[in-house]
Amino acid sequence: MKFLCVECDRQMQFEERQLPGDGTLAAAFRCPTCGRVVALLTNPMETQLVASLGVKIGGTTIDSQPLETVRGMVTTGRDDAFEDGKGPLPAWSREAQERRLVP
Ligand SMILES: [Zn+2]
C-alpha cells in the first residue's frame, strides 16, 4: 500500500505510525518534494483487514488477528463503521498537529 502525491507525482514516504491499542491504526506519509502529509486512519475492523492482507506499514507487518467476526461483518457492510462521528476522512487531532509542527 503506497500513497502518491498527485501534484508532485512522487511516492510519499512513511513517516509515523500509531497503534493506540484499541484496534485502530493511524499512519502518516509525507511527500519528500513538497512536504505534504497525509494520514491513514482505520477502525478496528479495517485494521484487521489490512493485517489479513499482510500489508506492511512502515516496514512492520501488523500482527495478525482472528478474522472470523470480520468476515461476517464484511458481507453485510456497515454504515456506522466510524462511530466517532468524524466522518470517513482521516484527520490528526489538534494536539497531534501542533506537536508535529514543533521541531
Ligand atoms: Zn508533493
PDB file of N, CA and C and ligand atoms in Angstrom:
ATOM      1  N   MET A   1       0.855  -1.197   0.000  1.00  0.00           N
ATOM      2  CA  MET A   1       0.000   0.000   0.000  1.00  0.00           C
ATOM      3  C   MET A   1       0.884   1.239   0.000  1.00  0.00           C
ATOM      4  N   LYS A   2       0.686   2.075  -1.002  1.00  0.00           N
ATOM      5  CA  LYS A   2       1.501   3.283  -1.128  1.00  0.00           C
ATOM      6  C   LYS A   2       0.599   4.497  -1.325  1.00  0.00           C
ATOM      7  N   PHE A   3       1.134   5.644  -0.966  1.00  0.00           N
ATOM      8  CA  PHE A   3       0.432   6.895  -1.250  1.00  0.00           C
ATOM      9  C   PHE A   3       1.269   7.694  -2.243  1.00  0.00           C
ATOM     10  N   LEU A   4       0.569   8.361  -3.157  1.00  0.00           N
ATOM     11  CA  LEU A   4       1.264   9.135  -4.176  1.00  0.00           C
ATOM     12  C   LEU A   4       0.821  10.587  -4.085  1.00  0.00           C
ATOM     13  N   CYS A   5       1.792  11.500  -4.087  1.00  0.00           N
ATOM     14  CA  CYS A   5       1.458  12.921  -4.144  1.00  0.00           C
ATOM     15  C   CYS A   5       1.124  13.249  -5.591  1.00  0.00           C
ATOM     16  N   VAL A   6      -0.121  13.575  -5.842  1.00  0.00           N
ATOM     17  CA  VAL A   6      -0.571  13.784  -7.221  1.00  0.00           C
ATOM     18  C   VAL A   6       0.150  14.969  -7.863  1.00  0.00           C
ATOM     19  N   GLU A   7       0.288  16.056  -7.115  1.00  0.00           N
ATOM     20  CA  GLU A   7       0.890  17.260  -7.686  1.00  0.00           C
ATOM     21  C   GLU A   7       2.349  17.039  -8.075  1.00  0.00           C
ATOM     22  N   CYS A   8       3.060  16.295  -7.248  1.00  0.00           N
ATOM     23  CA  CYS A   8       4.488  16.092  -7.497  1.00  0.00           C
ATOM     24  C   CYS A   8       4.755  14.784  -8.251  1.00  0.00           C
ATOM     25  N   ASP A   9       3.742  13.906  -8.310  1.00  0.00           N
ATOM     26  CA  ASP A   9       3.929  12.590  -8.915  1.00  0.00           C
ATOM     27  C   ASP A   9       5.076  11.866  -8.226  1.00  0.00           C
ATOM     28  N   ARG A  10       5.094  11.996  -6.918  1.00  0.00           N
ATOM     29  CA  ARG A  10       6.141  11.314  -6.144  1.00  0.00           C
ATOM     30  C   ARG A  10       5.499  10.383  -5.127  1.00  0.00           C
ATOM     31  N   GLN A  11       6.148   9.255  -4.880  1.00  0.00           N
ATOM     32  CA  GLN A  11       5.658   8.338  -3.860  1.00  0.00           C
ATOM     33  C   GLN A  11       5.930   8.924  -2.485  1.00  0.00           C
ATOM     34  N   MET A  12       4.893   8.971  -1.673  1.00  0.00           N
ATOM     35  CA  MET A  12       5.062   9.551  -0.350  1.00  0.00           C
ATOM     36  C   MET A  12       5.762   8.548   0.563  1.00  0.00           C
ATOM     37  N   GLN A  13       6.538   9.071   1.475  1.00  0.00           N
ATOM     38  CA  GLN A  13       7.346   8.217   2.341  1.00  0.00           C
ATOM     39  C   GLN A  13       6.691   8.075   3.705  1.00  0.00           C
ATOM     40  N   PHE A  14       6.763   6.853   4.219  1.00  0.00           N
ATOM     41  CA  PHE A  14       6.204   6.602   5.542  1.00  0.00           C
ATOM     42  C   PHE A  14       6.898   7.478   6.581  1.00  0.00           C
ATOM     43  N   GLU A  15       6.106   8.064   7.467  1.00  0.00           N
ATOM     44  CA  GLU A  15       6.699   8.950   8.464  1.00  0.00           C
ATOM     45  C   GLU A  15       6.422   8.497   9.892  1.00  0.00           C
ATOM     46  N   GLU A  16       5.178   8.143  10.158  1.00  0.00           N
ATOM     47  CA  GLU A  16       4.847   7.826  11.551  1.00  0.00           C
ATOM     48  C   GLU A  16       3.681   6.863  11.600  1.00  0.00           C
ATOM     49  N   ARG A  17       3.713   5.958  12.549  1.00  0.00           N
ATOM     50  CA  ARG A  17       2.600   5.044  12.741  1.00  0.00           C
ATOM     51  C   ARG A  17       2.210   5.051  14.214  1.00  0.00           C
ATOM     52  N   GLN A  18       0.914   5.003  14.439  1.00  0.00           N
ATOM     53  CA  GLN A  18       0.432   4.947  15.813  1.00  0.00           C
ATOM     54  C   GLN A  18      -0.523   3.779  15.965  1.00  0.00           C
ATOM     55  N   LEU A  19      -0.286   2.954  16.979  1.00  0.00           N
ATOM     56  CA  LEU A  19      -1.188   1.866  17.318  1.00  0.00           C
ATOM     57  C   LEU A  19      -1.678   2.111  18.741  1.00  0.00           C
ATOM     58  N   PRO A  20      -2.779   2.837  18.889  1.00  0.00           N
ATOM     59  CA  PRO A  20      -3.245   3.233  20.220  1.00  0.00           C
ATOM     60  C   PRO A  20      -3.573   2.052  21.121  1.00  0.00           C
ATOM     61  N   GLY A  21      -3.775   0.859  20.548  1.00  0.00           N
ATOM     62  CA  GLY A  21      -4.070  -0.298  21.374  1.00  0.00           C
ATOM     63  C   GLY A  21      -5.542  -0.644  21.446  1.00  0.00           C
ATOM     64  N   ASP A  22      -6.382   0.190  20.844  1.00  0.00           N
ATOM     65  CA  ASP A  22      -7.811  -0.112  20.839  1.00  0.00           C
ATOM     66  C   ASP A  22      -8.241  -0.719  19.508  1.00  0.00           C
ATOM     67  N   GLY A  23      -7.259  -1.177  18.735  1.00  0.00           N
ATOM     68  CA  GLY A  23      -7.586  -1.814  17.464  1.00  0.00           C
ATOM     69  C   GLY A  23      -7.515  -0.875  16.291  1.00  0.00           C
ATOM     70  N   THR A  24      -7.416   0.430  16.552  1.00  0.00           N
ATOM     71  CA  THR A  24      -7.318   1.385  15.454  1.00  0.00           C
ATOM     72  C   THR A  24      -5.862   1.533  15.029  1.00  0.00           C
ATOM     73  N   LEU A  25      -5.681   2.080  13.845  1.00  0.00           N
ATOM     74  CA  LEU A  25      -4.338   2.282  13.307  1.00  0.00           C
ATOM     75  C   LEU A  25      -4.274   3.632  12.629  1.00  0.00           C
ATOM     76  N   ALA A  26      -3.214   4.368  12.895  1.00  0.00           N
ATOM     77  CA  ALA A  26      -3.001   5.639  12.217  1.00  0.00           C
ATOM     78  C   ALA A  26      -1.584   5.629  11.649  1.00  0.00           C
ATOM     79  N   ALA A  27      -1.463   6.028  10.389  1.00  0.00           N
ATOM     80  CA  ALA A  27      -0.152   6.087   9.752  1.00  0.00           C
ATOM     81  C   ALA A  27      -0.057   7.372   8.951  1.00  0.00           C
ATOM     82  N   ALA A  28       1.099   8.023   9.026  1.00  0.00           N
ATOM     83  CA  ALA A  28       1.304   9.281   8.307  1.00  0.00           C
ATOM     84  C   ALA A  28       2.348   9.077   7.225  1.00  0.00           C
ATOM     85  N   PHE A  29       2.120   9.729   6.089  1.00  0.00           N
ATOM     86  CA  PHE A  29       3.057   9.675   4.976  1.00  0.00           C
ATOM     87  C   PHE A  29       3.336  11.098   4.518  1.00  0.00           C
ATOM     88  N   ARG A  30       4.589  11.394   4.178  1.00  0.00           N
ATOM     89  CA  ARG A  30       4.982  12.737   3.774  1.00  0.00           C
ATOM     90  C   ARG A  30       5.573  12.716   2.366  1.00  0.00           C
ATOM     91  N   CYS A  31       5.203  13.721   1.577  1.00  0.00           N
ATOM     92  CA  CYS A  31       5.784  13.860   0.240  1.00  0.00           C
ATOM     93  C   CYS A  31       7.188  14.442   0.392  1.00  0.00           C
ATOM     94  N   PRO A  32       8.195  13.776  -0.142  1.00  0.00           N
ATOM     95  CA  PRO A  32       9.577  14.262   0.001  1.00  0.00           C
ATOM     96  C   PRO A  32       9.838  15.543  -0.793  1.00  0.00           C
ATOM     97  N   THR A  33       8.950  15.864  -1.724  1.00  0.00           N
ATOM     98  CA  THR A  33       9.166  17.036  -2.566  1.00  0.00           C
ATOM     99  C   THR A  33       8.529  18.292  -1.982  1.00  0.00           C
ATOM    100  N   CYS A  34       7.226  18.218  -1.662  1.00  0.00           N
ATOM    101  CA  CYS A  34       6.537  19.418  -1.194  1.00  0.00           C
ATOM    102  C   CYS A  34       6.239  19.371   0.295  1.00  0.00           C
ATOM    103  N   GLY A  35       6.485  18.226   0.926  1.00  0.00           N
ATOM    104  CA  GLY A  35       6.299  18.156   2.363  1.00  0.00           C
ATOM    105  C   GLY A  35       4.868  17.927   2.809  1.00  0.00           C
ATOM    106  N   ARG A  36       3.964  17.725   1.852  1.00  0.00           N
ATOM    107  CA  ARG A  36       2.572  17.492   2.225  1.00  0.00           C
ATOM    108  C   ARG A  36       2.441  16.171   2.970  1.00  0.00           C
ATOM    109  N   VAL A  37       1.622  16.168   3.999  1.00  0.00           N
ATOM    110  CA  VAL A  37       1.454  14.975   4.821  1.00  0.00           C
ATOM    111  C   VAL A  37       0.015  14.481   4.711  1.00  0.00           C
ATOM    112  N   VAL A  38      -0.131  13.202   4.527  1.00  0.00           N
ATOM    113  CA  VAL A  38      -1.452  12.589   4.568  1.00  0.00           C
ATOM    114  C   VAL A  38      -1.437  11.535   5.669  1.00  0.00           C
ATOM    115  N   ALA A  39      -2.611  11.286   6.224  1.00  0.00           N
ATOM    116  CA  ALA A  39      -2.703  10.316   7.301  1.00  0.00           C
ATOM    117  C   ALA A  39      -3.733   9.263   6.949  1.00  0.00           C
ATOM    118  N   LEU A  40      -3.409   8.032   7.276  1.00  0.00           N
ATOM    119  CA  LEU A  40      -4.332   6.921   7.096  1.00  0.00           C
ATOM    120  C   LEU A  40      -4.861   6.522   8.469  1.00  0.00           C
ATOM    121  N   LEU A  41      -6.177   6.459   8.577  1.00  0.00           N
ATOM    122  CA  LEU A  41      -6.775   6.077   9.853  1.00  0.00           C
ATOM    123  C   LEU A  41      -7.768   4.957   9.603  1.00  0.00           C
ATOM    124  N   THR A  42      -7.608   3.868  10.314  1.00  0.00           N
ATOM    125  CA  THR A  42      -8.525   2.748  10.135  1.00  0.00           C
ATOM    126  C   THR A  42      -9.212   2.434  11.452  1.00  0.00           C
ATOM    127  N   ASN A  43     -10.432   1.938  11.356  1.00  0.00           N
ATOM    128  CA  ASN A  43     -11.113   1.455  12.551  1.00  0.00           C
ATOM    129  C   ASN A  43     -10.657   0.017  12.802  1.00  0.00           C
ATOM    130  N   PRO A  44     -11.025  -0.558  13.944  1.00  0.00           N
ATOM    131  CA  PRO A  44     -10.529  -1.908  14.282  1.00  0.00           C
ATOM    132  C   PRO A  44     -10.799  -2.935  13.190  1.00  0.00           C
ATOM    133  N   MET A  45     -11.976  -2.860  12.569  1.00  0.00           N
ATOM    134  CA  MET A  45     -12.301  -3.825  11.520  1.00  0.00           C
ATOM    135  C   MET A  45     -11.352  -3.680  10.344  1.00  0.00           C
ATOM    136  N   GLU A  46     -11.098  -2.426   9.951  1.00  0.00           N
ATOM    137  CA  GLU A  46     -10.214  -2.184   8.817  1.00  0.00           C
ATOM    138  C   GLU A  46      -8.776  -2.551   9.140  1.00  0.00           C
ATOM    139  N   THR A  47      -8.388  -2.330  10.390  1.00  0.00           N
ATOM    140  CA  THR A  47      -7.037  -2.692  10.789  1.00  0.00           C
ATOM    141  C   THR A  47      -6.823  -4.185  10.617  1.00  0.00           C
ATOM    142  N   GLN A  48      -7.835  -4.966  10.969  1.00  0.00           N
ATOM    143  CA  GLN A  48      -7.725  -6.413  10.815  1.00  0.00           C
ATOM    144  C   GLN A  48      -7.684  -6.804   9.346  1.00  0.00           C
ATOM    145  N   LEU A  49      -8.443  -6.091   8.527  1.00  0.00           N
ATOM    146  CA  LEU A  49      -8.429  -6.391   7.092  1.00  0.00           C
ATOM    147  C   LEU A  49      -7.059  -6.113   6.512  1.00  0.00           C
ATOM    148  N   VAL A  50      -6.483  -4.984   6.904  1.00  0.00           N
ATOM    149  CA  VAL A  50      -5.145  -4.648   6.424  1.00  0.00           C
ATOM    150  C   VAL A  50      -4.158  -5.717   6.854  1.00  0.00           C
ATOM    151  N   ALA A  51      -4.282  -6.133   8.108  1.00  0.00           N
ATOM    152  CA  ALA A  51      -3.378  -7.160   8.614  1.00  0.00           C
ATOM    153  C   ALA A  51      -3.563  -8.463   7.855  1.00  0.00           C
ATOM    154  N   SER A  52      -4.813  -8.783   7.491  1.00  0.00           N
ATOM    155  CA  SER A  52      -5.086 -10.041   6.804  1.00  0.00           C
ATOM    156  C   SER A  52      -4.450 -10.073   5.428  1.00  0.00           C
ATOM    157  N   LEU A  53      -4.203  -8.895   4.872  1.00  0.00           N
ATOM    158  CA  LEU A  53      -3.582  -8.820   3.554  1.00  0.00           C
ATOM    159  C   LEU A  53      -2.062  -8.879   3.646  1.00  0.00           C
ATOM    160  N   GLY A  54      -1.558  -8.899   4.863  1.00  0.00           N
ATOM    161  CA  GLY A  54      -0.109  -8.935   5.029  1.00  0.00           C
ATOM    162  C   GLY A  54       0.539  -7.638   4.644  1.00  0.00           C
ATOM    163  N   VAL A  55      -0.227  -6.563   4.653  1.00  0.00           N
ATOM    164  CA  VAL A  55       0.315  -5.274   4.249  1.00  0.00           C
ATOM    165  C   VAL A  55       1.306  -4.782   5.294  1.00  0.00           C
ATOM    166  N   LYS A  56       2.435  -4.335   4.810  1.00  0.00           N
ATOM    167  CA  LYS A  56       3.420  -3.771   5.718  1.00  0.00           C
ATOM    168  C   LYS A  56       3.300  -2.257   5.720  1.00  0.00           C
ATOM    169  N   ILE A  57       3.228  -1.694   6.899  1.00  0.00           N
ATOM    170  CA  ILE A  57       3.177  -0.240   7.023  1.00  0.00           C
ATOM    171  C   ILE A  57       4.379   0.197   7.832  1.00  0.00           C
ATOM    172  N   GLY A  58       5.226   0.965   7.195  1.00  0.00           N
ATOM    173  CA  GLY A  58       6.422   1.424   7.882  1.00  0.00           C
ATOM    174  C   GLY A  58       7.404   0.303   8.128  1.00  0.00           C
ATOM    175  N   GLY A  59       7.325  -0.733   7.313  1.00  0.00           N
ATOM    176  CA  GLY A  59       8.307  -1.794   7.391  1.00  0.00           C
ATOM    177  C   GLY A  59       7.979  -2.858   8.409  1.00  0.00           C
ATOM    178  N   THR A  60       6.849  -2.731   9.097  1.00  0.00           N
ATOM    179  CA  THR A  60       6.485  -3.719  10.107  1.00  0.00           C
ATOM    180  C   THR A  60       5.118  -4.298   9.782  1.00  0.00           C
ATOM    181  N   THR A  61       5.053  -5.602   9.690  1.00  0.00           N
ATOM    182  CA  THR A  61       3.768  -6.239   9.432  1.00  0.00           C
ATOM    183  C   THR A  61       2.918  -6.193  10.694  1.00  0.00           C
ATOM    184  N   ILE A  62       1.672  -5.803  10.526  1.00  0.00           N
ATOM    185  CA  ILE A  62       0.763  -5.750  11.661  1.00  0.00           C
ATOM    186  C   ILE A  62       0.474  -7.165  12.146  1.00  0.00           C
ATOM    187  N   ASP A  63       0.426  -7.344  13.434  1.00  0.00           N
ATOM    188  CA  ASP A  63       0.126  -8.657  13.984  1.00  0.00           C
ATOM    189  C   ASP A  63      -1.221  -9.147  13.458  1.00  0.00           C
ATOM    190  N   SER A  64      -1.221 -10.375  13.005  1.00  0.00           N
ATOM    191  CA  SER A  64      -2.470 -10.937  12.506  1.00  0.00           C
ATOM    192  C   SER A  64      -3.411 -11.206  13.672  1.00  0.00           C
ATOM    193  N   GLN A  65      -4.689 -11.101  13.372  1.00  0.00           N
ATOM    194  CA  GLN A  65      -5.694 -11.303  14.401  1.00  0.00           C
ATOM    195  C   GLN A  65      -6.798 -12.180  13.841  1.00  0.00           C
ATOM    196  N   PRO A  66      -7.566 -12.810  14.718  1.00  0.00           N
ATOM    197  CA  PRO A  66      -8.679 -13.653  14.256  1.00  0.00           C
ATOM    198  C   PRO A  66      -9.637 -12.854  13.381  1.00  0.00           C
ATOM    199  N   LEU A  67     -10.084 -13.457  12.308  1.00  0.00           N
ATOM    200  CA  LEU A  67     -10.869 -12.703  11.337  1.00  0.00           C
ATOM    201  C   LEU A  67     -12.275 -13.266  11.157  1.00  0.00           C
ATOM    202  N   GLU A  68     -12.642 -14.259  11.952  1.00  0.00           N
ATOM    203  CA  GLU A  68     -13.954 -14.870  11.766  1.00  0.00           C
ATOM    204  C   GLU A  68     -15.055 -13.818  11.857  1.00  0.00           C
ATOM    205  N   THR A  69     -14.994 -12.965  12.880  1.00  0.00           N
ATOM    206  CA  THR A  69     -16.032 -11.961  13.051  1.00  0.00           C
ATOM    207  C   THR A  69     -16.009 -10.953  11.911  1.00  0.00           C
ATOM    208  N   VAL A  70     -14.813 -10.594  11.486  1.00  0.00           N
ATOM    209  CA  VAL A  70     -14.679  -9.596  10.423  1.00  0.00           C
ATOM    210  C   VAL A  70     -15.337 -10.085   9.150  1.00  0.00           C
ATOM    211  N   ARG A  71     -15.074 -11.348   8.792  1.00  0.00           N
ATOM    212  CA  ARG A  71     -15.644 -11.875   7.554  1.00  0.00           C
ATOM    213  C   ARG A  71     -17.161 -11.759   7.584  1.00  0.00           C
ATOM    214  N   GLY A  72     -17.754 -12.054   8.724  1.00  0.00           N
ATOM    215  CA  GLY A  72     -19.208 -11.988   8.817  1.00  0.00           C
ATOM    216  C   GLY A  72     -19.711 -10.570   8.637  1.00  0.00           C
ATOM    217  N   MET A  73     -18.953  -9.611   9.137  1.00  0.00           N
ATOM    218  CA  MET A  73     -19.399  -8.222   9.075  1.00  0.00           C
ATOM    219  C   MET A  73     -19.204  -7.656   7.665  1.00  0.00           C
ATOM    220  N   VAL A  74     -18.156  -8.063   6.990  1.00  0.00           N
ATOM    221  CA  VAL A  74     -17.856  -7.507   5.671  1.00  0.00           C
ATOM    222  C   VAL A  74     -18.955  -7.852   4.680  1.00  0.00           C
ATOM    223  N   THR A  75     -19.522  -9.035   4.802  1.00  0.00           N
ATOM    224  CA  THR A  75     -20.517  -9.463   3.813  1.00  0.00           C
ATOM    225  C   THR A  75     -21.749  -8.576   3.860  1.00  0.00           C
ATOM    226  N   THR A  76     -22.038  -8.035   5.029  1.00  0.00           N
ATOM    227  CA  THR A  76     -23.229  -7.196   5.138  1.00  0.00           C
ATOM    228  C   THR A  76     -22.899  -5.720   5.014  1.00  0.00           C
ATOM    229  N   GLY A  77     -21.697  -5.347   5.386  1.00  0.00           N
ATOM    230  CA  GLY A  77     -21.332  -3.936   5.344  1.00  0.00           C
ATOM    231  C   GLY A  77     -21.953  -3.181   6.502  1.00  0.00           C
ATOM    232  N   ARG A  78     -21.321  -2.107   6.853  1.00  0.00           N
ATOM    233  CA  ARG A  78     -21.837  -1.302   7.962  1.00  0.00           C
ATOM    234  C   ARG A  78     -21.709   0.171   7.611  1.00  0.00           C
ATOM    235  N   ASP A  79     -22.765   0.904   7.831  1.00  0.00           N
ATOM    236  CA  ASP A  79     -22.728   2.339   7.584  1.00  0.00           C
ATOM    237  C   ASP A  79     -22.147   3.102   8.769  1.00  0.00           C
ATOM    238  N   ASP A  80     -22.134   2.442   9.933  1.00  0.00           N
ATOM    239  CA  ASP A  80     -21.672   3.125  11.136  1.00  0.00           C
ATOM    240  C   ASP A  80     -20.290   2.637  11.547  1.00  0.00           C
ATOM    241  N   ALA A  81     -19.485   2.282  10.540  1.00  0.00           N
ATOM    242  CA  ALA A  81     -18.157   1.759  10.852  1.00  0.00           C
ATOM    243  C   ALA A  81     -17.343   2.787  11.634  1.00  0.00           C
ATOM    244  N   PHE A  82     -17.536   4.048  11.263  1.00  0.00           N
ATOM    245  CA  PHE A  82     -16.862   5.099  12.012  1.00  0.00           C
ATOM    246  C   PHE A  82     -17.859   5.660  13.020  1.00  0.00           C
ATOM    247  N   GLU A  83     -17.692   5.287  14.255  1.00  0.00           N
ATOM    248  CA  GLU A  83     -18.672   5.657  15.264  1.00  0.00           C
ATOM    249  C   GLU A  83     -18.262   6.904  16.032  1.00  0.00           C
ATOM    250  N   ASP A  84     -17.122   7.481  15.670  1.00  0.00           N
ATOM    251  CA  ASP A  84     -16.697   8.660  16.421  1.00  0.00           C
ATOM    252  C   ASP A  84     -17.300   9.946  15.841  1.00  0.00           C
ATOM    253  N   GLY A  85     -18.046   9.810  14.750  1.00  0.00           N
ATOM    254  CA  GLY A  85     -18.755  10.968  14.218  1.00  0.00           C
ATOM    255  C   GLY A  85     -17.888  11.928  13.435  1.00  0.00           C
ATOM    256  N   LYS A  86     -16.655  11.566  13.185  1.00  0.00           N
ATOM    257  CA  LYS A  86     -15.762  12.486  12.492  1.00  0.00           C
ATOM    258  C   LYS A  86     -15.801  12.263  10.975  1.00  0.00           C
ATOM    259  N   GLY A  87     -16.564  11.303  10.521  1.00  0.00           N
ATOM    260  CA  GLY A  87     -16.654  11.069   9.101  1.00  0.00           C
ATOM    261  C   GLY A  87     -15.526  10.185   8.607  1.00  0.00           C
ATOM    262  N   PRO A  88     -15.535   9.907   7.322  1.00  0.00           N
ATOM    263  CA  PRO A  88     -14.592   8.945   6.754  1.00  0.00           C
ATOM    264  C   PRO A  88     -13.205   9.518   6.502  1.00  0.00           C
ATOM    265  N   LEU A  89     -13.039  10.823   6.560  1.00  0.00           N
ATOM    266  CA  LEU A  89     -11.739  11.396   6.242  1.00  0.00           C
ATOM    267  C   LEU A  89     -10.792  11.286   7.430  1.00  0.00           C
ATOM    268  N   PRO A  90      -9.572  10.801   7.176  1.00  0.00           N
ATOM    269  CA  PRO A  90      -8.598  10.712   8.267  1.00  0.00           C
ATOM    270  C   PRO A  90      -8.158  12.110   8.694  1.00  0.00           C
ATOM    271  N   ALA A  91      -7.935  12.272   9.981  1.00  0.00           N
ATOM    272  CA  ALA A  91      -7.510  13.584  10.457  1.00  0.00           C
ATOM    273  C   ALA A  91      -6.727  13.427  11.759  1.00  0.00           C
ATOM    274  N   TRP A  92      -5.709  14.229  11.870  1.00  0.00           N
ATOM    275  CA  TRP A  92      -4.961  14.248  13.116  1.00  0.00           C
ATOM    276  C   TRP A  92      -5.684  15.189  14.083  1.00  0.00           C
ATOM    277  N   SER A  93      -5.535  14.900  15.336  1.00  0.00           N
ATOM    278  CA  SER A  93      -6.108  15.786  16.331  1.00  0.00           C
ATOM    279  C   SER A  93      -5.323  17.089  16.359  1.00  0.00           C
ATOM    280  N   ARG A  94      -5.948  18.133  16.916  1.00  0.00           N
ATOM    281  CA  ARG A  94      -5.251  19.420  17.022  1.00  0.00           C
ATOM    282  C   ARG A  94      -3.944  19.256  17.795  1.00  0.00           C
ATOM    283  N   GLU A  95      -4.002  18.451  18.853  1.00  0.00           N
ATOM    284  CA  GLU A  95      -2.791  18.252  19.654  1.00  0.00           C
ATOM    285  C   GLU A  95      -1.696  17.611  18.809  1.00  0.00           C
ATOM    286  N   ALA A  96      -2.095  16.642  17.988  1.00  0.00           N
ATOM    287  CA  ALA A  96      -1.106  15.945  17.177  1.00  0.00           C
ATOM    288  C   ALA A  96      -0.499  16.886  16.146  1.00  0.00           C
ATOM    289  N   GLN A  97      -1.329  17.733  15.551  1.00  0.00           N
ATOM    290  CA  GLN A  97      -0.819  18.651  14.542  1.00  0.00           C
ATOM    291  C   GLN A  97       0.150  19.646  15.152  1.00  0.00           C
ATOM    292  N   GLU A  98      -0.218  20.160  16.303  1.00  0.00           N
ATOM    293  CA  GLU A  98       0.654  21.146  16.942  1.00  0.00           C
ATOM    294  C   GLU A  98       1.972  20.501  17.341  1.00  0.00           C
ATOM    295  N   ARG A  99       1.891  19.267  17.835  1.00  0.00           N
ATOM    296  CA  ARG A  99       3.098  18.575  18.252  1.00  0.00           C
ATOM    297  C   ARG A  99       4.019  18.345  17.043  1.00  0.00           C
ATOM    298  N   ARG A 100       3.394  18.064  15.888  1.00  0.00           N
ATOM    299  CA  ARG A 100       4.204  17.728  14.718  1.00  0.00           C
ATOM    300  C   ARG A 100       4.872  18.962  14.133  1.00  0.00           C
ATOM    301  N   LEU A 101       4.353  20.125  14.420  1.00  0.00           N
ATOM    302  CA  LEU A 101       4.931  21.340  13.863  1.00  0.00           C
ATOM    303  C   LEU A 101       6.145  21.797  14.660  1.00  0.00           C
ATOM    304  N   VAL A 102       6.280  21.300  15.858  1.00  0.00           N
ATOM    305  CA  VAL A 102       7.413  21.703  16.691  1.00  0.00           C
ATOM    306  C   VAL A 102       8.612  20.813  16.362  1.00  0.00           C
ATOM    307  N   PRO A 103       9.725  21.389  16.010  1.00  0.00           N
ATOM    308  CA  PRO A 103      10.922  20.597  15.675  1.00  0.00           C
ATOM    309  C   PRO A 103      11.355  19.697  16.838  1.00  0.00           C
TER     310      PRO A 103
HETATM  311 ZN    ZN B   1       4.270  16.659  -3.192  1.00  0.00          ZN
END
